[in-house]
PDB file of C-alpha atoms in Angstrom:
ATOM      1  CA  MET A   1      -7.185   8.213  14.701  1.00 83.00           C
ATOM      2  CA  LYS A   2      -5.858   8.474  11.191  1.00 93.00           C
ATOM      3  CA  THR A   3      -5.828   5.360   8.983  1.00 96.00           C
ATOM      4  CA  VAL A   4      -3.292   4.981   6.181  1.00 96.00           C
ATOM      5  CA  LEU A   5      -2.343   2.326   3.663  1.00 96.00           C
ATOM      6  CA  ILE A   6       1.418   1.947   3.390  1.00 96.00           C
ATOM      7  CA  ILE A   7       2.674   0.292   0.221  1.00 96.00           C
ATOM      8  CA  ALA A   8       6.275  -0.881  -0.088  1.00 96.00           C
ATOM      9  CA  TYR A   9       7.984  -1.872  -3.319  1.00 96.00           C
ATOM     10  CA  LEU A  10      10.665  -4.519  -2.815  1.00 96.00           C
ATOM     11  CA  LEU A  11      13.474  -5.607  -5.108  1.00 96.00           C
ATOM     12  CA  GLY A  12      15.783  -8.366  -3.910  1.00 93.00           C
ATOM     13  CA  GLY A  13      14.471  -8.012  -0.363  1.00 90.00           C
ATOM     14  CA  GLN A  14      15.275  -4.285  -0.230  1.00 95.00           C
ATOM     15  CA  VAL A  15      12.652  -1.532  -0.105  1.00 96.00           C
ATOM     16  CA  ILE A  16      13.160   0.634  -3.190  1.00 96.00           C
ATOM     17  CA  ASP A  17      10.124   2.894  -2.780  1.00 97.00           C
ATOM     18  CA  THR A  18       7.119   3.487  -0.523  1.00 96.00           C
ATOM     19  CA  GLU A  19       3.758   5.146  -0.957  1.00 95.00           C
ATOM     20  CA  THR A  20       1.231   6.218   1.686  1.00 94.00           C
ATOM     21  CA  LEU A  21      -2.478   6.620   0.938  1.00 93.00           C
ATOM     22  CA  ASP A  22      -5.012   8.114   3.363  1.00 94.00           C
ATOM     23  CA  ALA A  23      -8.132   6.098   4.197  1.00 93.00           C
ATOM     24  CA  THR A  24     -11.309   7.095   5.997  1.00 92.00           C
ATOM     25  CA  ASP A  25     -11.316   4.062   8.304  1.00 94.00           C
ATOM     26  CA  MET A  26      -9.829   0.573   8.662  1.00 96.00           C
ATOM     27  CA  ASP A  27     -12.524  -1.085   6.528  1.00 96.00           C
ATOM     28  CA  ALA A  28     -11.944   1.376   3.687  1.00 95.00           C
ATOM     29  CA  CYS A  29      -8.208   0.832   4.016  1.00 96.00           C
ATOM     30  CA  LYS A  30      -8.548  -2.939   3.749  1.00 96.00           C
ATOM     31  CA  LEU A  31     -10.786  -2.591   0.693  1.00 94.00           C
ATOM     32  CA  THR A  32      -8.336  -0.192  -0.962  1.00 92.00           C
ATOM     33  CA  LYS A  33      -5.464  -2.561  -0.170  1.00 94.00           C
ATOM     34  CA  GLN A  34      -7.312  -5.498  -1.704  1.00 94.00           C
ATOM     35  CA  MET A  35      -8.161  -3.536  -4.857  1.00 90.00           C
ATOM     36  CA  ALA A  36      -4.685  -2.009  -5.150  1.00 87.00           C
ATOM     37  CA  LEU A  37      -2.912  -5.367  -4.924  1.00 90.00           C
ATOM     38  CA  GLY A  38      -5.465  -7.583  -6.629  1.00 88.00           C
ATOM     39  CA  GLU A  39      -6.056  -5.714  -9.850  1.00 85.00           C
ATOM     40  CA  ASN A  40      -4.139  -4.085 -12.675  1.00 87.00           C
ATOM     41  CA  THR A  41      -3.707  -0.617 -11.153  1.00 87.00           C
ATOM     42  CA  PRO A  42      -1.000   2.055 -11.044  1.00 88.00           C
ATOM     43  CA  VAL A  43       0.146   0.417  -7.793  1.00 89.00           C
ATOM     44  CA  THR A  44       0.762  -2.958  -9.433  1.00 88.00           C
ATOM     45  CA  THR A  45       2.139  -1.579 -12.713  1.00 90.00           C
ATOM     46  CA  ARG A  46       4.418   1.082 -11.240  1.00 90.00           C
ATOM     47  CA  TYR A  47       7.472  -1.185 -11.595  1.00 93.00           C
ATOM     48  CA  GLY A  48       8.333  -4.336 -13.516  1.00 91.00           C
ATOM     49  CA  ALA A  49       7.250  -7.851 -12.626  1.00 89.00           C
ATOM     50  CA  ASN A  50      10.465  -8.457 -10.662  1.00 93.00           C
ATOM     51  CA  VAL A  51       9.393  -5.904  -8.012  1.00 94.00           C
ATOM     52  CA  LYS A  52       7.280  -7.359  -5.199  1.00 94.00           C
ATOM     53  CA  ILE A  53       4.572  -5.301  -3.505  1.00 94.00           C
ATOM     54  CA  SER A  54       3.709  -5.345   0.175  1.00 94.00           C
ATOM     55  CA  ALA A  55       0.922  -3.318   1.793  1.00 96.00           C
ATOM     56  CA  GLU A  56      -0.328  -2.754   5.315  1.00 97.00           C
ATOM     57  CA  CYS A  57      -3.096  -0.713   6.916  1.00 97.00           C
ATOM     58  CA  LYS A  58      -2.034   1.237   9.995  1.00 96.00           C
ATOM     59  CA  GLN A  59      -3.694   3.595  12.412  1.00 94.00           C
ATOM     60  CA  SER A  60      -1.906   6.507  14.036  1.00 83.00           C
ATOM     61  CA  ARG A  61      -2.923   9.179  16.496  1.00 79.00           C
ATOM     62  CA  VAL A  62      -1.576  11.973  14.275  1.00 68.00           C
TER      63      VAL A  62
END
């Protein structure tokens, strides 16, 4: 199974952009998610403060 971190950028409840990052496994994905959303990174500074960020780890068979 392939594990990915999907990040969505939301403005006014609408998705304005998405980003998908590959992860080696679910634990690595969760760690990457925590670091990406909890620190000052390109993920959190990509847009202004009015843009909300949502992220989710998913597994797929692809």
